PDB file of N, CA and C in Angstrom:
ATOM      1  N   MET U  94       0.714  -1.260   0.105  1.00 88.00           N
ATOM      2  CA  MET U  94      -0.408   0.315   0.268  1.00 88.00           C
ATOM      3  C   MET U  94       1.040   1.842   0.245  1.00 88.00           C
ATOM      4  N   GLU U  95       0.308   2.080  -0.467  1.00 93.00           N
ATOM      5  CA  GLU U  95       1.343   3.754  -0.830  1.00 93.00           C
ATOM      6  C   GLU U  95       0.299   5.045  -1.042  1.00 93.00           C
ATOM      7  N   ASP U  96       0.360   5.495   0.212  1.00 96.00           N
ATOM      8  CA  ASP U  96      -0.382   7.111  -0.385  1.00 96.00           C
ATOM      9  C   ASP U  96       0.193   7.766  -1.366  1.00 96.00           C
ATOM     10  N   LEU U  97      -0.660   8.008  -2.121  1.00 96.00           N
ATOM     11  CA  LEU U  97      -0.236   9.069  -3.286  1.00 96.00           C
ATOM     12  C   LEU U  97      -0.418  10.515  -3.039  1.00 96.00           C
ATOM     13  N   THR U  98      -0.399  10.761  -3.586  1.00 95.00           N
ATOM     14  CA  THR U  98      -0.492  12.408  -3.608  1.00 95.00           C
ATOM     15  C   THR U  98      -2.010  12.547  -5.314  1.00 95.00           C
ATOM     16  N   GLN U  99      -2.718  13.442  -5.240  1.00 93.00           N
ATOM     17  CA  GLN U  99      -3.384  13.466  -6.990  1.00 93.00           C
ATOM     18  C   GLN U  99      -2.461  13.809  -7.876  1.00 93.00           C
ATOM     19  N   GLU U 100      -1.213  13.979  -7.432  1.00 94.00           N
ATOM     20  CA  GLU U 100      -0.025  13.844  -8.761  1.00 94.00           C
ATOM     21  C   GLU U 100       0.043  12.901  -8.794  1.00 94.00           C
ATOM     22  N   GLU U 101       0.849  12.385  -8.339  1.00 96.00           N
ATOM     23  CA  GLU U 101       2.026  10.944  -8.351  1.00 96.00           C
ATOM     24  C   GLU U 101       0.471  10.677  -8.410  1.00 96.00           C
ATOM     25  N   TRP U 102      -0.590  10.040  -8.301  1.00 96.00           N
ATOM     26  CA  TRP U 102      -2.108   9.381  -8.541  1.00 96.00           C
ATOM     27  C   TRP U 102      -1.891   8.350  -9.814  1.00 96.00           C
ATOM     28  N   THR U 103      -2.334  10.366 -10.458  1.00 94.00           N
ATOM     29  CA  THR U 103      -3.425  10.416 -12.187  1.00 94.00           C
ATOM     30  C   THR U 103      -2.270  10.713 -12.698  1.00 94.00           C
ATOM     31  N   GLU U 104      -0.777  10.619 -12.188  1.00 96.00           N
ATOM     32  CA  GLU U 104       0.541   9.962 -13.817  1.00 96.00           C
ATOM     33  C   GLU U 104       0.690   8.895 -13.384  1.00 96.00           C
ATOM     34  N   GLN U 105       0.746   8.328 -11.930  1.00 96.00           N
ATOM     35  CA  GLN U 105       1.633   6.868 -12.414  1.00 96.00           C
ATOM     36  C   GLN U 105      -0.078   6.642 -13.000  1.00 96.00           C
ATOM     37  N   LEU U 106      -1.299   6.362 -12.699  1.00 95.00           N
ATOM     38  CA  LEU U 106      -2.408   5.443 -13.380  1.00 95.00           C
ATOM     39  C   LEU U 106      -2.528   5.885 -14.841  1.00 95.00           C
ATOM     40  N   ALA U 107      -2.368   7.408 -15.246  1.00 95.00           N
ATOM     41  CA  ALA U 107      -2.092   7.279 -16.608  1.00 95.00           C
ATOM     42  C   ALA U 107      -1.284   6.455 -17.438  1.00 95.00           C
ATOM     43  N   LYS U 108       0.307   5.893 -16.250  1.00 97.00           N
ATOM     44  CA  LYS U 108       1.161   4.625 -17.527  1.00 97.00           C
ATOM     45  C   LYS U 108       1.071   4.110 -16.945  1.00 97.00           C
ATOM     46  N   ASP U 109      -0.231   3.375 -15.907  1.00 97.00           N
ATOM     47  CA  ASP U 109      -0.701   1.708 -15.785  1.00 97.00           C
ATOM     48  C   ASP U 109      -1.362   1.183 -16.353  1.00 97.00           C
ATOM     49  N   ASP U 110      -0.608   0.660 -17.921  1.00 97.00           N
ATOM     50  CA  ASP U 110      -1.874  -0.812 -18.081  1.00 97.00           C
ATOM     51  C   ASP U 110      -2.360  -1.691 -17.617  1.00 97.00           C
ATOM     52  N   ASN U 111      -2.163  -1.940 -16.784  1.00 98.00           N
ATOM     53  CA  ASN U 111      -3.109  -2.094 -15.553  1.00 98.00           C
ATOM     54  C   ASN U 111      -3.600  -2.349 -13.356  1.00 98.00           C
ATOM     55  N   ALA U 112      -4.073  -0.837 -14.825  1.00 98.00           N
ATOM     56  CA  ALA U 112      -4.056  -0.405 -13.143  1.00 98.00           C
ATOM     57  C   ALA U 112      -6.667  -0.254 -13.417  1.00 98.00           C
ATOM     58  N   VAL U 113      -7.009  -0.495 -12.093  1.00 98.00           N
ATOM     59  CA  VAL U 113      -8.096  -1.242 -11.500  1.00 98.00           C
ATOM     60  C   VAL U 113      -8.213   0.623 -10.757  1.00 98.00           C
ATOM     61  N   ILE U 114      -9.355   1.354 -11.547  1.00 97.00           N
ATOM     62  CA  ILE U 114     -10.028   2.720 -10.394  1.00 97.00           C
ATOM     63  C   ILE U 114     -10.748   1.865  -9.226  1.00 97.00           C
ATOM     64  N   LEU U 115     -10.908   1.929  -7.918  1.00 98.00           N
ATOM     65  CA  LEU U 115     -11.436   1.345  -7.066  1.00 98.00           C
ATOM     66  C   LEU U 115     -12.106   2.656  -5.977  1.00 98.00           C
ATOM     67  N   ASP U 116     -13.464   3.014  -6.505  1.00 98.00           N
ATOM     68  CA  ASP U 116     -13.783   3.466  -4.794  1.00 98.00           C
ATOM     69  C   ASP U 116     -15.295   3.152  -4.553  1.00 98.00           C
ATOM     70  N   VAL U 117     -14.501   3.692  -3.287  1.00 98.00           N
ATOM     71  CA  VAL U 117     -15.143   2.660  -1.361  1.00 98.00           C
ATOM     72  C   VAL U 117     -15.998   4.055  -0.429  1.00 98.00           C
ATOM     73  N   ARG U 118     -16.697   4.783  -1.859  1.00 98.00           N
ATOM     74  CA  ARG U 118     -17.403   5.567  -0.958  1.00 98.00           C
ATOM     75  C   ARG U 118     -18.925   4.782  -1.335  1.00 98.00           C
ATOM     76  N   THR U 119     -20.065   5.542  -0.537  1.00 97.00           N
ATOM     77  CA  THR U 119     -21.555   5.386   0.158  1.00 97.00           C
ATOM     78  C   THR U 119     -22.113   5.805  -1.286  1.00 97.00           C
ATOM     79  N   ASP U 120     -23.276   4.617  -1.871  1.00 95.00           N
ATOM     80  CA  ASP U 120     -24.546   4.295  -2.984  1.00 95.00           C
ATOM     81  C   ASP U 120     -24.418   6.048  -3.278  1.00 95.00           C
ATOM     82  N   ALA U 121     -24.927   7.084  -1.830  1.00 95.00           N
ATOM     83  CA  ALA U 121     -25.154   8.235  -2.403  1.00 95.00           C
ATOM     84  C   ALA U 121     -24.181   9.208  -2.738  1.00 95.00           C
ATOM     85  N   GLU U 122     -22.799   9.200  -2.161  1.00 96.00           N
ATOM     86  CA  GLU U 122     -21.618   9.475  -2.599  1.00 96.00           C
ATOM     87  C   GLU U 122     -21.071  10.113  -3.833  1.00 96.00           C
ATOM     88  N   VAL U 123     -21.692   7.980  -4.210  1.00 95.00           N
ATOM     89  CA  VAL U 123     -20.290   8.614  -5.436  1.00 95.00           C
ATOM     90  C   VAL U 123     -22.051   8.987  -6.151  1.00 95.00           C
ATOM     91  N   ALA U 124     -22.745   9.035  -6.143  1.00 93.00           N
ATOM     92  CA  ALA U 124     -23.835   9.800  -6.744  1.00 93.00           C
ATOM     93  C   ALA U 124     -24.204  10.907  -7.163  1.00 93.00           C
ATOM     94  N   ASP U 125     -23.045  12.349  -6.639  1.00 90.00           N
ATOM     95  CA  ASP U 125     -22.356  12.764  -6.667  1.00 90.00           C
ATOM     96  C   ASP U 125     -21.214  12.989  -7.778  1.00 90.00           C
ATOM     97  N   GLY U 126     -21.293  11.898  -8.313  1.00 93.00           N
ATOM     98  CA  GLY U 126     -20.095  11.722  -9.051  1.00 93.00           C
ATOM     99  C   GLY U 126     -19.244  10.737  -9.025  1.00 93.00           C
ATOM    100  N   ILE U 127     -18.383   9.897  -9.835  1.00 96.00           N
ATOM    101  CA  ILE U 127     -17.961   8.912  -9.875  1.00 96.00           C
ATOM    102  C   ILE U 127     -16.605   8.865 -11.004  1.00 96.00           C
ATOM    103  N   ILE U 128     -15.348   9.273 -10.572  1.00 95.00           N
ATOM    104  CA  ILE U 128     -13.911   9.105 -12.236  1.00 95.00           C
ATOM    105  C   ILE U 128     -14.800   7.740 -13.038  1.00 95.00           C
ATOM    106  N   GLU U 129     -14.268   7.977 -14.215  1.00 92.00           N
ATOM    107  CA  GLU U 129     -14.754   7.687 -15.261  1.00 92.00           C
ATOM    108  C   GLU U 129     -14.147   6.314 -14.675  1.00 92.00           C
ATOM    109  N   GLY U 130     -14.334   4.951 -15.043  1.00 94.00           N
ATOM    110  CA  GLY U 130     -14.542   3.968 -15.319  1.00 94.00           C
ATOM    111  C   GLY U 130     -13.695   3.069 -13.675  1.00 94.00           C
ATOM    112  N   ALA U 131     -14.438   4.222 -12.221  1.00 96.00           N
ATOM    113  CA  ALA U 131     -14.248   3.199 -11.370  1.00 96.00           C
ATOM    114  C   ALA U 131     -14.827   2.427 -11.308  1.00 96.00           C
ATOM    115  N   LEU U 132     -14.474   1.258 -10.570  1.00 97.00           N
ATOM    116  CA  LEU U 132     -15.583   0.469  -9.648  1.00 97.00           C
ATOM    117  C   LEU U 132     -15.691   0.937  -8.570  1.00 97.00           C
ATOM    118  N   HIS U 133     -17.559   0.640  -8.090  1.00 97.00           N
ATOM    119  CA  HIS U 133     -17.318   1.236  -7.133  1.00 97.00           C
ATOM    120  C   HIS U 133     -17.773   0.060  -5.811  1.00 97.00           C
ATOM    121  N   ILE U 134     -16.705  -0.132  -4.931  1.00 98.00           N
ATOM    122  CA  ILE U 134     -16.862  -1.660  -4.192  1.00 98.00           C
ATOM    123  C   ILE U 134     -16.863  -0.087  -2.668  1.00 98.00           C
ATOM    124  N   ASP U 135     -18.094  -0.070  -1.864  1.00 98.00           N
ATOM    125  CA  ASP U 135     -18.731   0.516  -1.222  1.00 98.00           C
ATOM    126  C   ASP U 135     -18.161   0.271   1.011  1.00 98.00           C
ATOM    127  N   ILE U 136     -16.849   0.052   1.426  1.00 98.00           N
ATOM    128  CA  ILE U 136     -16.242  -0.161   2.393  1.00 98.00           C
ATOM    129  C   ILE U 136     -17.277  -0.338   3.494  1.00 98.00           C
ATOM    130  N   TYR U 137     -18.695   0.174   3.581  1.00 97.00           N
ATOM    131  CA  TYR U 137     -19.549   0.347   4.311  1.00 97.00           C
ATOM    132  C   TYR U 137     -20.074  -0.694   4.928  1.00 97.00           C
ATOM    133  N   LYS U 138     -20.651  -1.912   3.983  1.00 96.00           N
ATOM    134  CA  LYS U 138     -20.625  -3.554   3.448  1.00 96.00           C
ATOM    135  C   LYS U 138     -19.918  -4.509   4.679  1.00 96.00           C
ATOM    136  N   GLY U 139     -18.916  -3.868   5.275  1.00 94.00           N
ATOM    137  CA  GLY U 139     -18.621  -4.856   6.327  1.00 94.00           C
ATOM    138  C   GLY U 139     -17.856  -6.108   5.406  1.00 94.00           C
ATOM    139  N   GLN U 140     -18.594  -7.140   5.277  1.00 96.00           N
ATOM    140  CA  GLN U 140     -17.960  -8.646   5.051  1.00 96.00           C
ATOM    141  C   GLN U 140     -18.109  -9.239   4.328  1.00 96.00           C
ATOM    142  N   GLU U 141     -18.910  -8.392   2.541  1.00 97.00           N
ATOM    143  CA  GLU U 141     -19.590  -7.985   1.364  1.00 97.00           C
ATOM    144  C   GLU U 141     -18.797  -7.426   1.065  1.00 97.00           C
ATOM    145  N   PHE U 142     -17.838  -6.311   1.489  1.00 97.00           N
ATOM    146  CA  PHE U 142     -17.010  -5.210   0.939  1.00 97.00           C
ATOM    147  C   PHE U 142     -16.072  -6.732   0.374  1.00 97.00           C
ATOM    148  N   VAL U 143     -15.227  -6.919   2.095  1.00 97.00           N
ATOM    149  CA  VAL U 143     -14.342  -8.152   2.033  1.00 97.00           C
ATOM    150  C   VAL U 143     -14.034  -9.303   0.982  1.00 97.00           C
ATOM    151  N   SER U 144     -15.738  -9.299   0.694  1.00 97.00           N
ATOM    152  CA  SER U 144     -15.585 -11.107  -0.123  1.00 97.00           C
ATOM    153  C   SER U 144     -15.488  -9.508  -1.405  1.00 97.00           C
ATOM    154  N   GLU U 145     -16.093  -9.639  -2.212  1.00 97.00           N
ATOM    155  CA  GLU U 145     -16.200  -8.423  -3.094  1.00 97.00           C
ATOM    156  C   GLU U 145     -14.537  -8.353  -3.490  1.00 97.00           C
ATOM    157  N   ILE U 146     -14.665  -7.281  -2.673  1.00 97.00           N
ATOM    158  CA  ILE U 146     -12.084  -7.479  -2.767  1.00 97.00           C
ATOM    159  C   ILE U 146     -12.170  -9.005  -2.962  1.00 97.00           C
ATOM    160  N   GLU U 147     -12.105  -9.365  -2.907  1.00 97.00           N
ATOM    161  CA  GLU U 147     -11.541 -11.275  -2.503  1.00 97.00           C
ATOM    162  C   GLU U 147     -11.686 -11.537  -4.492  1.00 97.00           C
ATOM    163  N   ALA U 148     -12.612 -11.558  -4.126  1.00 97.00           N
ATOM    164  CA  ALA U 148     -12.620 -11.584  -5.969  1.00 97.00           C
ATOM    165  C   ALA U 148     -11.806 -11.082  -7.048  1.00 97.00           C
ATOM    166  N   LEU U 149     -11.444  -9.523  -6.487  1.00 98.00           N
ATOM    167  CA  LEU U 149     -10.892  -9.255  -7.589  1.00 98.00           C
ATOM    168  C   LEU U 149      -8.775  -9.952  -7.765  1.00 98.00           C
ATOM    169  N   ASP U 150      -9.359  -9.481  -9.231  1.00 97.00           N
ATOM    170  CA  ASP U 150      -7.565 -10.000  -9.575  1.00 97.00           C
ATOM    171  C   ASP U 150      -6.460  -9.471  -8.669  1.00 97.00           C
ATOM    172  N   LYS U 151      -5.781 -10.194  -8.021  1.00 97.00           N
ATOM    173  CA  LYS U 151      -4.907 -10.337  -7.680  1.00 97.00           C
ATOM    174  C   LYS U 151      -3.057  -8.888  -8.439  1.00 97.00           C
ATOM    175  N   SER U 152      -3.486 -10.372  -9.123  1.00 97.00           N
ATOM    176  CA  SER U 152      -2.367  -9.197 -10.597  1.00 97.00           C
ATOM    177  C   SER U 152      -2.074  -7.717 -11.086  1.00 97.00           C
ATOM    178  N   LYS U 153      -3.243  -6.646  -9.917  1.00 98.00           N
ATOM    179  CA  LYS U 153      -4.044  -6.656 -10.937  1.00 98.00           C
ATOM    180  C   LYS U 153      -3.428  -4.763 -10.092  1.00 98.00           C
ATOM    181  N   ASN U 154      -3.500  -3.254 -10.616  1.00 98.00           N
ATOM    182  CA  ASN U 154      -3.160  -2.172  -9.911  1.00 98.00           C
ATOM    183  C   ASN U 154      -3.997  -1.645  -9.486  1.00 98.00           C
ATOM    184  N   TYR U 155      -4.836  -1.726  -8.201  1.00 98.00           N
ATOM    185  CA  TYR U 155      -5.458  -0.975  -7.971  1.00 98.00           C
ATOM    186  C   TYR U 155      -4.802   0.912  -7.598  1.00 98.00           C
ATOM    187  N   TYR U 156      -6.158   1.288  -7.772  1.00 98.00           N
ATOM    188  CA  TYR U 156      -5.975   3.233  -7.644  1.00 98.00           C
ATOM    189  C   TYR U 156      -7.215   2.516  -6.399  1.00 98.00           C
ATOM    190  N   VAL U 157      -6.976   3.748  -5.225  1.00 98.00           N
ATOM    191  CA  VAL U 157      -8.424   3.301  -4.126  1.00 98.00           C
ATOM    192  C   VAL U 157      -8.884   4.551  -3.571  1.00 98.00           C
ATOM    193  N   TYR U 158     -10.014   4.892  -4.013  1.00 98.00           N
ATOM    194  CA  TYR U 158      -9.723   6.653  -3.720  1.00 98.00           C
ATOM    195  C   TYR U 158     -11.672   6.363  -2.687  1.00 98.00           C
ATOM    196  N   CYS U 159     -11.919   8.514  -1.898  1.00 98.00           N
ATOM    197  CA  CYS U 159     -12.591   7.728  -0.946  1.00 98.00           C
ATOM    198  C   CYS U 159     -13.268   9.162  -0.586  1.00 98.00           C
ATOM    199  N   ARG U 160     -14.015  10.095   0.061  1.00 97.00           N
ATOM    200  CA  ARG U 160     -14.216  10.838  -0.176  1.00 97.00           C
ATOM    201  C   ARG U 160     -13.174  11.637  -0.093  1.00 97.00           C
ATOM    202  N   SER U 161     -12.103  11.323   1.395  1.00 96.00           N
ATOM    203  CA  SER U 161     -10.767  12.554   1.983  1.00 96.00           C
ATOM    204  C   SER U 161      -9.903  11.677   2.189  1.00 96.00           C
ATOM    205  N   GLY U 162      -9.757  10.766   1.296  1.00 95.00           N
ATOM    206  CA  GLY U 162      -8.598   9.635   1.988  1.00 95.00           C
ATOM    207  C   GLY U 162      -8.799   8.766   2.747  1.00 95.00           C
ATOM    208  N   ASN U 163      -9.589   8.880   3.855  1.00 96.00           N
ATOM    209  CA  ASN U 163      -9.260   8.126   4.970  1.00 96.00           C
ATOM    210  C   ASN U 163      -9.563   5.924   4.870  1.00 96.00           C
ATOM    211  N   ARG U 164     -11.269   5.993   4.642  1.00 97.00           N
ATOM    212  CA  ARG U 164     -12.249   5.172   4.281  1.00 97.00           C
ATOM    213  C   ARG U 164     -10.657   4.589   2.976  1.00 97.00           C
ATOM    214  N   SER U 165      -9.719   5.028   2.071  1.00 98.00           N
ATOM    215  CA  SER U 165      -9.730   4.119   1.195  1.00 98.00           C
ATOM    216  C   SER U 165      -8.588   3.787   1.719  1.00 98.00           C
ATOM    217  N   GLY U 166      -8.277   3.893   2.845  1.00 97.00           N
ATOM    218  CA  GLY U 166      -6.291   5.067   3.053  1.00 97.00           C
ATOM    219  C   GLY U 166      -7.150   3.153   4.014  1.00 97.00           C
ATOM    220  N   GLN U 167      -7.359   2.944   5.046  1.00 97.00           N
ATOM    221  CA  GLN U 167      -8.442   1.778   4.947  1.00 97.00           C
ATOM    222  C   GLN U 167      -8.917   0.211   4.484  1.00 97.00           C
ATOM    223  N   ALA U 168      -9.313   0.594   3.042  1.00 98.00           N
ATOM    224  CA  ALA U 168      -9.378  -0.760   1.974  1.00 98.00           C
ATOM    225  C   ALA U 168      -7.620  -1.121   1.016  1.00 98.00           C
ATOM    226  N   CYS U 169      -6.864  -0.129   0.629  1.00 97.00           N
ATOM    227  CA  CYS U 169      -5.746   0.041   1.141  1.00 97.00           C
ATOM    228  C   CYS U 169      -4.801  -1.045   1.842  1.00 97.00           C
ATOM    229  N   ALA U 170      -5.160  -0.728   2.803  1.00 97.00           N
ATOM    230  CA  ALA U 170      -4.973  -2.074   4.212  1.00 97.00           C
ATOM    231  C   ALA U 170      -5.216  -2.735   4.451  1.00 97.00           C
ATOM    232  N   ILE U 171      -6.835  -3.211   3.986  1.00 97.00           N
ATOM    233  CA  ILE U 171      -7.409  -3.901   3.481  1.00 97.00           C
ATOM    234  C   ILE U 171      -6.992  -6.081   3.058  1.00 97.00           C
ATOM    235  N   MET U 172      -7.036  -4.584   1.786  1.00 98.00           N
ATOM    236  CA  MET U 172      -6.151  -5.613   0.402  1.00 98.00           C
ATOM    237  C   MET U 172      -4.478  -5.702   1.096  1.00 98.00           C
ATOM    238  N   ASP U 173      -4.714  -5.466   1.086  1.00 97.00           N
ATOM    239  CA  ASP U 173      -2.727  -5.581   1.685  1.00 97.00           C
ATOM    240  C   ASP U 173      -2.412  -6.591   2.268  1.00 97.00           C
ATOM    241  N   GLN U 174      -3.569  -6.781   3.637  1.00 96.00           N
ATOM    242  CA  GLN U 174      -3.680  -8.775   4.288  1.00 96.00           C
ATOM    243  C   GLN U 174      -4.661  -8.840   3.146  1.00 96.00           C
ATOM    244  N   LEU U 175      -4.800  -8.742   2.298  1.00 97.00           N
ATOM    245  CA  LEU U 175      -5.855 -10.083   1.453  1.00 97.00           C
ATOM    246  C   LEU U 175      -4.500 -10.528   0.911  1.00 97.00           C
ATOM    247  N   GLY U 176      -3.651 -10.088   0.215  1.00 97.00           N
ATOM    248  CA  GLY U 176      -3.099 -10.046  -0.405  1.00 97.00           C
ATOM    249  C   GLY U 176      -2.067  -9.993  -1.947  1.00 97.00           C
ATOM    250  N   PHE U 177      -3.020  -8.601  -1.720  1.00 97.00           N
ATOM    251  CA  PHE U 177      -2.893  -7.584  -3.073  1.00 97.00           C
ATOM    252  C   PHE U 177      -2.048  -6.677  -2.625  1.00 97.00           C
ATOM    253  N   GLU U 178      -0.061  -6.569  -4.829  1.00 95.00           N
ATOM    254  CA  GLU U 178       0.612  -5.351  -3.716  1.00 95.00           C
ATOM    255  C   GLU U 178       0.411  -4.391  -3.862  1.00 95.00           C
ATOM    256  N   ASN U 179      -0.033  -3.736  -4.643  1.00 97.00           N
ATOM    257  CA  ASN U 179      -0.864  -2.440  -5.892  1.00 97.00           C
ATOM    258  C   ASN U 179      -2.087  -2.558  -5.363  1.00 97.00           C
ATOM    259  N   ALA U 180      -1.818  -1.738  -4.263  1.00 97.00           N
ATOM    260  CA  ALA U 180      -3.140  -0.709  -3.544  1.00 97.00           C
ATOM    261  C   ALA U 180      -2.347   0.831  -3.390  1.00 97.00           C
ATOM    262  N   TYR U 181      -2.575   1.836  -4.196  1.00 97.00           N
ATOM    263  CA  TYR U 181      -2.003   3.420  -4.223  1.00 97.00           C
ATOM    264  C   TYR U 181      -3.868   3.938  -3.821  1.00 97.00           C
ATOM    265  N   ASN U 182      -3.739   4.866  -1.962  1.00 98.00           N
ATOM    266  CA  ASN U 182      -4.644   5.331  -1.697  1.00 98.00           C
ATOM    267  C   ASN U 182      -4.110   6.889  -3.048  1.00 98.00           C
ATOM    268  N   LEU U 183      -4.942   7.544  -2.555  1.00 97.00           N
ATOM    269  CA  LEU U 183      -5.415   9.336  -3.779  1.00 97.00           C
ATOM    270  C   LEU U 183      -5.453  10.135  -1.845  1.00 97.00           C
ATOM    271  N   GLU U 184      -4.819  10.293  -1.599  1.00 96.00           N
ATOM    272  CA  GLU U 184      -4.386  11.624  -0.656  1.00 96.00           C
ATOM    273  C   GLU U 184      -5.446  12.248  -0.439  1.00 96.00           C
ATOM    274  N   GLY U 185      -6.468  12.433   0.356  1.00 96.00           N
ATOM    275  CA  GLY U 185      -6.974  14.062   0.069  1.00 96.00           C
ATOM    276  C   GLY U 185      -8.654  13.228  -0.704  1.00 96.00           C
ATOM    277  N   GLY U 186      -8.837  12.203  -1.127  1.00 96.00           N
ATOM    278  CA  GLY U 186      -9.182  12.203  -1.779  1.00 96.00           C
ATOM    279  C   GLY U 186     -10.733  12.630  -3.164  1.00 96.00           C
ATOM    280  N   MET U 187     -11.453  12.746  -2.522  1.00 96.00           N
ATOM    281  CA  MET U 187     -12.679  13.962  -3.539  1.00 96.00           C
ATOM    282  C   MET U 187     -12.576  15.208  -3.771  1.00 96.00           C
ATOM    283  N   LEU U 188     -12.474  15.800  -2.046  1.00 94.00           N
ATOM    284  CA  LEU U 188     -12.626  16.818  -1.646  1.00 94.00           C
ATOM    285  C   LEU U 188     -11.540  17.300  -2.031  1.00 94.00           C
ATOM    286  N   GLU U 189      -9.914  16.760  -2.642  1.00 91.00           N
ATOM    287  CA  GLU U 189      -9.115  17.483  -3.527  1.00 91.00           C
ATOM    288  C   GLU U 189      -8.978  16.606  -4.693  1.00 91.00           C
ATOM    289  N   TRP U 190     -10.728  16.256  -5.639  1.00 92.00           N
ATOM    290  CA  TRP U 190     -10.508  15.769  -6.972  1.00 92.00           C
ATOM    291  C   TRP U 190     -10.135  16.974  -7.527  1.00 92.00           C
ATOM    292  N   THR U 191      -9.088  16.950  -8.344  1.00 89.00           N
ATOM    293  CA  THR U 191      -9.403  18.331  -9.733  1.00 89.00           C
ATOM    294  C   THR U 191      -9.045  17.817 -11.041  1.00 89.00           C
ATOM    295  N   GLY U 192     -10.074  16.827 -11.512  1.00 87.00           N
ATOM    296  CA  GLY U 192     -10.084  15.590 -12.234  1.00 87.00           C
ATOM    297  C   GLY U 192     -11.166  15.480 -12.406  1.00 87.00           C
ATOM    298  N   ASP U 193     -11.794  14.460 -14.500  1.00 87.00           N
ATOM    299  CA  ASP U 193     -12.590  14.322 -14.910  1.00 87.00           C
ATOM    300  C   ASP U 193     -14.145  14.461 -13.437  1.00 87.00           C
ATOM    301  N   VAL U 194     -14.359  14.015 -13.376  1.00 91.00           N
ATOM    302  CA  VAL U 194     -15.507  13.556 -13.074  1.00 91.00           C
ATOM    303  C   VAL U 194     -17.225  13.128 -13.622  1.00 91.00           C
ATOM    304  N   VAL U 195     -17.682  11.558 -13.957  1.00 90.00           N
ATOM    305  CA  VAL U 195     -18.845  11.433 -14.121  1.00 90.00           C
ATOM    306  C   VAL U 195     -19.986  11.627 -13.441  1.00 90.00           C
ATOM    307  N   ASP U 196     -20.580  12.244 -13.284  1.00 83.00           N
ATOM    308  CA  ASP U 196     -22.010  12.683 -13.136  1.00 83.00           C
ATOM    309  C   ASP U 196     -23.077  11.824 -13.232  1.00 83.00           C
ATOM    310  N   LEU U 197     -23.155  11.035 -12.582  1.00 73.00           N
ATOM    311  CA  LEU U 197     -24.603  10.077 -11.832  1.00 73.00           C
ATOM    312  C   LEU U 197     -25.933   9.976 -11.548  1.00 73.00           C
ATOM    313  N   LYS U 198     -26.458  11.340 -11.692  1.00 61.00           N
ATOM    314  CA  LYS U 198     -27.323  11.719 -11.648  1.00 61.00           C
ATOM    315  C   LYS U 198     -28.569  11.671 -12.398  1.00 61.00           C
TER     316      LYS U 198
END
């Protein structure tokens, strides 16, 4: 697990052919907009979250974000425990995100 600034996160993501963007926010938060192409798995689902994470391909590189960077940090730690080698947390989350967002409303 690694914490990356928004600049580091977007630069690394742009060069990564093996990347998966993971949004761990709630459905209500996602309704306000999501980073294009992101997979949404709500961390507040508890065991269901863990089960869905376990089903993911561990050979991929995961770029994880939430609203502020706190829950995505927790998600990266869980992923680390489950054997994922490459999970990158977006510091500051959506609160500091200046990139494009897809509006789901």
